[in-house]
CSV table of N, CA and C in Angstrom, one decimal:
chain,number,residue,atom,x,y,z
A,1,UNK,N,0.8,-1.2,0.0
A,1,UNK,CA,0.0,0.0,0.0
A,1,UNK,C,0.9,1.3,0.0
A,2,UNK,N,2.1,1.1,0.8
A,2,UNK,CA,2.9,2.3,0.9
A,2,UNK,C,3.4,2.7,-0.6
A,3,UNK,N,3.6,1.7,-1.0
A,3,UNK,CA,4.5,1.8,-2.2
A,3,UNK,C,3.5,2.3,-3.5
A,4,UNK,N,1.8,1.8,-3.5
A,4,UNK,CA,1.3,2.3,-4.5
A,4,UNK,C,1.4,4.4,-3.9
A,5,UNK,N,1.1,4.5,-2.9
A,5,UNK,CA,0.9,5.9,-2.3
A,5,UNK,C,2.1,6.9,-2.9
A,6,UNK,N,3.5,6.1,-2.8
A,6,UNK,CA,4.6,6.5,-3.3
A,6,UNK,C,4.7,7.0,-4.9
A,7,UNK,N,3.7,6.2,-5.7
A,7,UNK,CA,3.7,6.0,-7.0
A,7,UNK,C,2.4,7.4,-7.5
A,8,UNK,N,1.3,7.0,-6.7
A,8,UNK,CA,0.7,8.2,-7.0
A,8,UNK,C,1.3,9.3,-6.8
A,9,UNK,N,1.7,9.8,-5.7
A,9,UNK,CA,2.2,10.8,-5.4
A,9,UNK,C,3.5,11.4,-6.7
A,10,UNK,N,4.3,10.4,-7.1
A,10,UNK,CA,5.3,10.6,-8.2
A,10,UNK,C,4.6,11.0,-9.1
A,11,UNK,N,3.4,10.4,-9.5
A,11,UNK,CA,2.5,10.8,-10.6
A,11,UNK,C,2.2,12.5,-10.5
A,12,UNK,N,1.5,12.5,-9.7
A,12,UNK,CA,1.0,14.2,-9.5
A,12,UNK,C,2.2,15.1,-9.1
A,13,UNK,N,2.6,14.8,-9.0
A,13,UNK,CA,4.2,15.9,-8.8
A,13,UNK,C,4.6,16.4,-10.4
A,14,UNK,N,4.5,14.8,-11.5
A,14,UNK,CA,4.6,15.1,-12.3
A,14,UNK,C,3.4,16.5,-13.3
A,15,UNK,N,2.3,16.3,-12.3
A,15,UNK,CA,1.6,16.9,-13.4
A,15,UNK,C,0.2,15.8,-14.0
A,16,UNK,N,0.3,14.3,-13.6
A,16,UNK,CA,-0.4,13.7,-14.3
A,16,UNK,C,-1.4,12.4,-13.2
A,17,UNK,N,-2.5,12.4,-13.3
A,17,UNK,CA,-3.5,11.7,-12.9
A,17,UNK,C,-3.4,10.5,-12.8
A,18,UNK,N,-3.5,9.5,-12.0
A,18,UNK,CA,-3.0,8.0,-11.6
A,18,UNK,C,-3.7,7.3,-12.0
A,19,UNK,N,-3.7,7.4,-13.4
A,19,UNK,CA,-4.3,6.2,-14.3
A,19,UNK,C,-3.5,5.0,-13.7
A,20,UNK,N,-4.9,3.9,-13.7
A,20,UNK,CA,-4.2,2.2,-13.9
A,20,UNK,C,-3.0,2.4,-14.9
A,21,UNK,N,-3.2,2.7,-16.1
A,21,UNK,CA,-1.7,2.5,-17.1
A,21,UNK,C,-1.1,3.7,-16.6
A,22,UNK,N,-1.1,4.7,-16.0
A,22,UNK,CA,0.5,5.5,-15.1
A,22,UNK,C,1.0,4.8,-14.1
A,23,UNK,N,0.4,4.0,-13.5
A,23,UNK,CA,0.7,3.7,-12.6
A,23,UNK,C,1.2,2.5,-12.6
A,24,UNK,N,0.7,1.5,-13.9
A,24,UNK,CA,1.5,0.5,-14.2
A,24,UNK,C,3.2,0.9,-14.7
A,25,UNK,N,2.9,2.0,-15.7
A,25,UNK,CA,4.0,2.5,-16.0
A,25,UNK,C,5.2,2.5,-15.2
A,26,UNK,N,4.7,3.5,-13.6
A,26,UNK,CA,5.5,4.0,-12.8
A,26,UNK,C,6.3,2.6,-11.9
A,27,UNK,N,5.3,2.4,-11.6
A,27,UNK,CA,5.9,0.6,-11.0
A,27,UNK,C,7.2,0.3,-11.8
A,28,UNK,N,7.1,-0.1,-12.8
A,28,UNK,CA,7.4,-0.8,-13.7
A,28,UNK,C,8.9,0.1,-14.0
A,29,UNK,N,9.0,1.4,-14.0
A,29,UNK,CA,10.2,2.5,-14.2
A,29,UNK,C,10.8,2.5,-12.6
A,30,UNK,N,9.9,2.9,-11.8
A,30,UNK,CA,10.7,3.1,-10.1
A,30,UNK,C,10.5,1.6,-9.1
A,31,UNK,N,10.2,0.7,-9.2
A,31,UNK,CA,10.2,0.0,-8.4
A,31,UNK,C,11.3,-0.7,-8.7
A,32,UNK,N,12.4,-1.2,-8.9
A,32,UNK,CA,13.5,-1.7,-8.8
A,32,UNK,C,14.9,-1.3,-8.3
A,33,UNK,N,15.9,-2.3,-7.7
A,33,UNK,CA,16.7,-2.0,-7.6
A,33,UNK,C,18.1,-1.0,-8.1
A,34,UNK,N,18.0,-2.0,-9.5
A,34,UNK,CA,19.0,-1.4,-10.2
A,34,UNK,C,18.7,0.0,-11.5
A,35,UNK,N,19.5,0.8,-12.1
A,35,UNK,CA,19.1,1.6,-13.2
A,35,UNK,C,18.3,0.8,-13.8
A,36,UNK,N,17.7,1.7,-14.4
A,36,UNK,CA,16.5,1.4,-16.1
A,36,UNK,C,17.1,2.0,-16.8
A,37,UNK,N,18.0,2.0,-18.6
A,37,UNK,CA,17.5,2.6,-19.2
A,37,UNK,C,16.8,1.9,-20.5
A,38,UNK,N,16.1,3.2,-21.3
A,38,UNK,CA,15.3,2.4,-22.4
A,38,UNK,C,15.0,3.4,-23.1
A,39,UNK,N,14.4,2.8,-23.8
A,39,UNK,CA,13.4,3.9,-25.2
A,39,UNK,C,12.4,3.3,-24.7
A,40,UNK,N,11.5,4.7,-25.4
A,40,UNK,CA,9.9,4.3,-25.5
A,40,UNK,C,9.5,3.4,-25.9
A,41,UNK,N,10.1,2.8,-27.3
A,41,UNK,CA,9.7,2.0,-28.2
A,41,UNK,C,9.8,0.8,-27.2
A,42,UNK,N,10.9,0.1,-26.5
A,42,UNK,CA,11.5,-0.8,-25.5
A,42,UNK,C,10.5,-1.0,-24.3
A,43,UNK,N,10.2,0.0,-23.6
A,43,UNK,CA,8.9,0.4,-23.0
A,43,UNK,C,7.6,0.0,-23.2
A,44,UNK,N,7.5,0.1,-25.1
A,44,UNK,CA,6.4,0.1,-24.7
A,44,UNK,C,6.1,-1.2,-25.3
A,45,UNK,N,7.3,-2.2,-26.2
A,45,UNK,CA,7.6,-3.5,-26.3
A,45,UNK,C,7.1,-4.3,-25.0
A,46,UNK,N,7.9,-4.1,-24.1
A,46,UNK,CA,8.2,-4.6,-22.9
A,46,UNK,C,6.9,-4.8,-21.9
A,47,UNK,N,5.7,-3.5,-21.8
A,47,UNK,CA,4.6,-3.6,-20.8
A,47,UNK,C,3.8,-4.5,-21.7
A,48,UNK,N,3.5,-4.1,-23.3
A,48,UNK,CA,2.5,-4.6,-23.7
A,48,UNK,C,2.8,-6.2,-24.4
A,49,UNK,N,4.2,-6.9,-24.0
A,49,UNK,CA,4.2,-8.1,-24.7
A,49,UNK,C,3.2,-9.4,-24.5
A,50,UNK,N,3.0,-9.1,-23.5
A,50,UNK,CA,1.8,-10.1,-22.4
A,50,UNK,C,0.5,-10.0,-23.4
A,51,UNK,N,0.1,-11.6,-24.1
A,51,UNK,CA,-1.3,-11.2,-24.9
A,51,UNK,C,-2.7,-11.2,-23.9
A,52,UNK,N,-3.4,-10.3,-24.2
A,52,UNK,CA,-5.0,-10.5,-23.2
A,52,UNK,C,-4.2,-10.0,-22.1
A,53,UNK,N,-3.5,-8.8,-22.0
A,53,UNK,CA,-3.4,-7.7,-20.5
A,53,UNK,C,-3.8,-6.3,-21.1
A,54,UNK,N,-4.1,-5.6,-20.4
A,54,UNK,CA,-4.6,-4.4,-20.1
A,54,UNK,C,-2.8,-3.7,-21.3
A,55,UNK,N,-3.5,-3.3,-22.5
A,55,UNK,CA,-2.6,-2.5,-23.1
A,55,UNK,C,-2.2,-1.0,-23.3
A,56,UNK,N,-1.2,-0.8,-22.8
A,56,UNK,CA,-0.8,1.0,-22.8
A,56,UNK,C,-0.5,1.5,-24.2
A,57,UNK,N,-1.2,2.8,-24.6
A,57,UNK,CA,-0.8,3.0,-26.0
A,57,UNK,C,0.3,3.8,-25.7
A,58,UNK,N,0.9,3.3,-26.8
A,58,UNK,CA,2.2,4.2,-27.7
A,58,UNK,C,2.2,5.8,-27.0
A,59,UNK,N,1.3,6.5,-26.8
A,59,UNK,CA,1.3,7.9,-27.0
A,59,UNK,C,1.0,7.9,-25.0
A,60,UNK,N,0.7,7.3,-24.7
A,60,UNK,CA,0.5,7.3,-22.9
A,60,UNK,C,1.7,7.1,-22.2
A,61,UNK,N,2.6,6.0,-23.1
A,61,UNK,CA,3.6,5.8,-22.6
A,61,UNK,C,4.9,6.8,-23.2
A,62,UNK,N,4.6,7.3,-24.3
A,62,UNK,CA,6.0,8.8,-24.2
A,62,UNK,C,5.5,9.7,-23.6
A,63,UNK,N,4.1,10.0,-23.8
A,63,UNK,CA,3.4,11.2,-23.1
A,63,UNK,C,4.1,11.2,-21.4
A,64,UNK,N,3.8,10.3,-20.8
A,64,UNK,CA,4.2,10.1,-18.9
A,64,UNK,C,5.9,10.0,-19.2
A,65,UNK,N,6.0,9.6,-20.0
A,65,UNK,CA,7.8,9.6,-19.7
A,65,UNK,C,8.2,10.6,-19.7
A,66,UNK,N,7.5,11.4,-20.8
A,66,UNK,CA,8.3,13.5,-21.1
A,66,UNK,C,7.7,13.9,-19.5
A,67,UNK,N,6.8,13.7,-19.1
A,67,UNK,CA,6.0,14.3,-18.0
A,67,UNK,C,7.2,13.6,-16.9
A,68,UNK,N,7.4,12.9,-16.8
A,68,UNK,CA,8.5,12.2,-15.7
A,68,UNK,C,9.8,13.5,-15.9
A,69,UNK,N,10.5,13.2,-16.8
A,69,UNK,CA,11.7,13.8,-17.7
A,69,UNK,C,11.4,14.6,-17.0
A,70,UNK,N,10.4,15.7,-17.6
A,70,UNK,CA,10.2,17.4,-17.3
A,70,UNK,C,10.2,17.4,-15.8
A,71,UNK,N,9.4,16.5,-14.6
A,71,UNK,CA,9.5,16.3,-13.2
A,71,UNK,C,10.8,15.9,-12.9
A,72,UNK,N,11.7,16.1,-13.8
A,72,UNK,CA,12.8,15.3,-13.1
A,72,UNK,C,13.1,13.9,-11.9
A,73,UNK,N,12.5,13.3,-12.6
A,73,UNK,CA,12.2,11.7,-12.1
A,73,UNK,C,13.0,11.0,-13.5
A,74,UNK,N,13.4,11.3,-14.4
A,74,UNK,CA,13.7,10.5,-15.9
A,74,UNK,C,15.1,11.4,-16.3
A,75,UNK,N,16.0,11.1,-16.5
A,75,UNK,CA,17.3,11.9,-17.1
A,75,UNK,C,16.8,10.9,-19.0
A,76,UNK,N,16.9,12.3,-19.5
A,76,UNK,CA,17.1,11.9,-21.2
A,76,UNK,C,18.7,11.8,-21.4
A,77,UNK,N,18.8,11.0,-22.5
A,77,UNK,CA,20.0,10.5,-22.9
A,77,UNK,C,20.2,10.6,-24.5
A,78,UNK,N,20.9,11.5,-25.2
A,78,UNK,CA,20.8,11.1,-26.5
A,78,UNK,C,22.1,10.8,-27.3
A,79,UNK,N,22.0,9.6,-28.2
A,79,UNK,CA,23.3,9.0,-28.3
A,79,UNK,C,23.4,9.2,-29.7
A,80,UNK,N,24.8,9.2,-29.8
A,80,UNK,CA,25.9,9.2,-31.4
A,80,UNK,C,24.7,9.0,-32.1
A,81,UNK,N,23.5,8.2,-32.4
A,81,UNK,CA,23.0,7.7,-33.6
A,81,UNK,C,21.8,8.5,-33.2
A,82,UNK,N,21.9,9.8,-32.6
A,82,UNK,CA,20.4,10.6,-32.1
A,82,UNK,C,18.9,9.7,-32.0
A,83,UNK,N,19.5,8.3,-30.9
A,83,UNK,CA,18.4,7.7,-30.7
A,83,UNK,C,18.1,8.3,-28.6
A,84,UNK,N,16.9,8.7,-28.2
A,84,UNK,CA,16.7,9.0,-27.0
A,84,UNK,C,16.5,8.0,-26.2
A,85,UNK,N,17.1,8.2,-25.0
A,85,UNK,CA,16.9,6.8,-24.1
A,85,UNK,C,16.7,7.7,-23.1
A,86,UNK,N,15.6,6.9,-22.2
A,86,UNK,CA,16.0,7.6,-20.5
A,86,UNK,C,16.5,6.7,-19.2
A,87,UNK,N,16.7,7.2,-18.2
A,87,UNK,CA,17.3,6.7,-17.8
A,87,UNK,C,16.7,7.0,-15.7
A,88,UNK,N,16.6,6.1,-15.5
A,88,UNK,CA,16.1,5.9,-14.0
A,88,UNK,C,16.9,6.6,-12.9
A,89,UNK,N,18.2,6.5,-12.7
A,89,UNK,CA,19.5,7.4,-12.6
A,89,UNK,C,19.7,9.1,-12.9
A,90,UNK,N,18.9,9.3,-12.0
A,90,UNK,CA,18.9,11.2,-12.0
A,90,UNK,C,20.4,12.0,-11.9
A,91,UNK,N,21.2,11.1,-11.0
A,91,UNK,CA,22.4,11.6,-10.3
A,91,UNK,C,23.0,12.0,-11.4
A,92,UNK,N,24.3,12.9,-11.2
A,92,UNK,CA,25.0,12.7,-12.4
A,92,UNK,C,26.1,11.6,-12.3
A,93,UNK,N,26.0,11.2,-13.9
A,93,UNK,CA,26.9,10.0,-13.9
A,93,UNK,C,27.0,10.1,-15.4
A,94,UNK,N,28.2,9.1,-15.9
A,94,UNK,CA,28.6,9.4,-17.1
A,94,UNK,C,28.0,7.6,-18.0
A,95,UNK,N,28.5,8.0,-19.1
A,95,UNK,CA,27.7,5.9,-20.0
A,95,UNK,C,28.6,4.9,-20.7
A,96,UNK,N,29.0,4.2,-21.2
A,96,UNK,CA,29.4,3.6,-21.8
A,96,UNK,C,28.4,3.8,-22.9
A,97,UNK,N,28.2,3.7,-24.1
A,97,UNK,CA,27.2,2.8,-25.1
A,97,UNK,C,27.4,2.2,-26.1
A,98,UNK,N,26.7,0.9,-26.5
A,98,UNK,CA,27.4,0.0,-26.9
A,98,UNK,C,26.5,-0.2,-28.5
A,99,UNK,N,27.5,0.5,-29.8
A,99,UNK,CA,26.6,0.6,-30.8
A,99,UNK,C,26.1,-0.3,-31.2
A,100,UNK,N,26.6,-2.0,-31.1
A,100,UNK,CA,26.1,-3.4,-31.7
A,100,UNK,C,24.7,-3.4,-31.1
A,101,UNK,N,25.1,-3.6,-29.6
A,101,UNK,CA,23.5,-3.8,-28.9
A,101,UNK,C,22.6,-2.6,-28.4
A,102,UNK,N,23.2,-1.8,-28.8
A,102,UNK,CA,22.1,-0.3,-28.4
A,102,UNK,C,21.8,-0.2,-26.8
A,103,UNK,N,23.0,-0.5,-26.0
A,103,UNK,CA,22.8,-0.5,-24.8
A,103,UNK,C,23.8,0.6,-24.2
A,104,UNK,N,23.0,1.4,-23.0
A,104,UNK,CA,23.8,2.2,-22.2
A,104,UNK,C,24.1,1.4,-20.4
A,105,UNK,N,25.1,1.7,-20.4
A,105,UNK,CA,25.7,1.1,-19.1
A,105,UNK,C,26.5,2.5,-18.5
A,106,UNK,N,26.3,2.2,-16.7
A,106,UNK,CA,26.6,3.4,-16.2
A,106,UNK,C,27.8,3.3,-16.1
A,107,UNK,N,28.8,5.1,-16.3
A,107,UNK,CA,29.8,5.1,-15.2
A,107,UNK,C,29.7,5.9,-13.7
A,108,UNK,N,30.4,5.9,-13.2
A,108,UNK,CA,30.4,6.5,-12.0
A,108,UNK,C,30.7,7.8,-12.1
A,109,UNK,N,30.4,8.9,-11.8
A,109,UNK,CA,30.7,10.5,-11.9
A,109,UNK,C,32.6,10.9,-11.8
A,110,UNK,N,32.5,10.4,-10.9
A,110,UNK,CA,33.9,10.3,-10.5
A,110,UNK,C,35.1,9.3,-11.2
A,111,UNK,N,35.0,8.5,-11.4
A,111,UNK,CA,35.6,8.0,-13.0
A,111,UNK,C,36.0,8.5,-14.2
A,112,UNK,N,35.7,9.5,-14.5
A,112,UNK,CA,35.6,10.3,-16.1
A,112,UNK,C,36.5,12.0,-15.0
A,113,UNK,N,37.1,12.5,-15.0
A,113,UNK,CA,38.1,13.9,-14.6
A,113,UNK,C,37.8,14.4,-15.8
A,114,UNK,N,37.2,16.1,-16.2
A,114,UNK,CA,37.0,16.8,-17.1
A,114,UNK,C,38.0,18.1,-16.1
A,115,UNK,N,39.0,18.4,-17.4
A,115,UNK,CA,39.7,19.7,-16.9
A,115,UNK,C,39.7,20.8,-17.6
A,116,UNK,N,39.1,20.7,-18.7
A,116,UNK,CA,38.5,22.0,-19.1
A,116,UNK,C,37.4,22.3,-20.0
A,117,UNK,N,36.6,22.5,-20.2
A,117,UNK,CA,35.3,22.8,-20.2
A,117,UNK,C,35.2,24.1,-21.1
A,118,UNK,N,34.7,24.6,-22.5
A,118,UNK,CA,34.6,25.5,-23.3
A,118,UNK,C,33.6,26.8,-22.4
A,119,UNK,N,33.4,28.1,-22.6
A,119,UNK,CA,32.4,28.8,-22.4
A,119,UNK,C,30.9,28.8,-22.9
A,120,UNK,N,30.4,28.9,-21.8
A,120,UNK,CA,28.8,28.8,-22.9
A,120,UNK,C,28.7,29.8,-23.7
A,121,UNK,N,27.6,29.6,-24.4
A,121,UNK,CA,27.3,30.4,-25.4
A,121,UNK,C,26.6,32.1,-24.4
A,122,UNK,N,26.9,33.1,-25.1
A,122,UNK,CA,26.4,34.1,-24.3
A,122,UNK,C,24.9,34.2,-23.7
A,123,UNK,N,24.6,34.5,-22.8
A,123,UNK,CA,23.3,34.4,-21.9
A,123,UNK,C,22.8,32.9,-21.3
A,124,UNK,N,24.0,31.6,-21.3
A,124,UNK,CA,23.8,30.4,-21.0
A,124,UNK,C,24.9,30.3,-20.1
A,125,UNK,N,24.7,29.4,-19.6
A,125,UNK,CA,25.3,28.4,-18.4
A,125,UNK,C,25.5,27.1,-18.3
A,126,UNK,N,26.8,26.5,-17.9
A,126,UNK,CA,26.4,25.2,-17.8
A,126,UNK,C,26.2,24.6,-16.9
A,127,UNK,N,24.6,23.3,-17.2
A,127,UNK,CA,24.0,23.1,-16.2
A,127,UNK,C,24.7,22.2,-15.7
A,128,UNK,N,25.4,21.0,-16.9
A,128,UNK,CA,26.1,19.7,-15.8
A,128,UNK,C,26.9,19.1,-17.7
A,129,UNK,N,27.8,18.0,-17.2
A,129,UNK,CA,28.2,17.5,-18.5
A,129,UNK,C,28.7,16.5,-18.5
A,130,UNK,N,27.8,15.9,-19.0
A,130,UNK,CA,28.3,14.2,-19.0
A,130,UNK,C,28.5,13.3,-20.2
A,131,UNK,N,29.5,12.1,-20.1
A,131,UNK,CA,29.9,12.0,-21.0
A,131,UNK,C,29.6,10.8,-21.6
A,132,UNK,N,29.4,10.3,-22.7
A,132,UNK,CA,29.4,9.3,-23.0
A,132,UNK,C,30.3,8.5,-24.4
A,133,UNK,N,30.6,7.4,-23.8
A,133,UNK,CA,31.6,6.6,-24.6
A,133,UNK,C,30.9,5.6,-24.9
A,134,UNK,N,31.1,5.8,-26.7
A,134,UNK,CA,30.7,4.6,-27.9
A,134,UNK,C,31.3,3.3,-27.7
A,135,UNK,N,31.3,2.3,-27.6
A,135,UNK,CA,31.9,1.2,-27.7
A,135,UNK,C,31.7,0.9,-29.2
A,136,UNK,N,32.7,-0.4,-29.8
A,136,UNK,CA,32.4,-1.3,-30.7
A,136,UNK,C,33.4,-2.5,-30.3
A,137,UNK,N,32.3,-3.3,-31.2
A,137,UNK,CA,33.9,-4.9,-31.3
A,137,UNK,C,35.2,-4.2,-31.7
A,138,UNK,N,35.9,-5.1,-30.5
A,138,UNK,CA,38.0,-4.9,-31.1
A,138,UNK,C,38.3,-5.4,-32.7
């Protein structure tokens, strides 16, 4: 019970109403141990593979993810091949990604030393900067 209360409440912070499918969503994004990351598409593979269950559309499931993102509950991710992933992992931290299997794996913030850093562009700032490294086969 705690844990659904936990979920609503993430919901409306975001902005959005505890639909049965947000809230399957939300489970399904915050209830685990380890990082999530994914695409929508992955997402929405993954809730709706089960045949004869309660199906989430396509547009419910990017719709609550941007609404996450924007609540800052979801870090976006966009890689070398401008595909978007998000990521369960708010903290900052840096990625491996791996172009064969389209997978991102974490680094630790402190792992990756940046010593110098360009100027922003005038009337900008930088918020944070993290880095990500391509993999391929040797």
């Amino acid at each position: 019970m705690r844990q659904n209360k936990a979920i609503v409440i993430k919901l409306r912070s975001s902005g959005l109403r505890p639909t049965k499918q947000r809230i399957r969503i939300a489970k399904f994004l915050f209830n685990r141990e380890k990082t999530f990351h994914f695409t929508v598409e992955k997402l929405n593979k993954t809730l709706n593979k089960k045949e004869g269950s309660n199906k989430i559309s396509l547009a419910t499931i990017y719709n609550t993810t941007e609404a996450f993102k924007k609540a800052g509950h979801l870090k976006k991710i966009l890689t070398n091949n401008n595909k978007s992933y998000y990521d369960t992992n708010i903290k900052s931290h840096h990625h491996f990604y791996d172009d064969e299997s389209n997978e991102l794996k974490d680094i630790s913030f402190d792992k990756i030393k940046l010593t110098k850093l360009p100027n922003a562009p005038k009337g900008k700032k930088i918020k944070s900067c993290e880095v990500i490294i391509s993999l391929t086969k040797q």
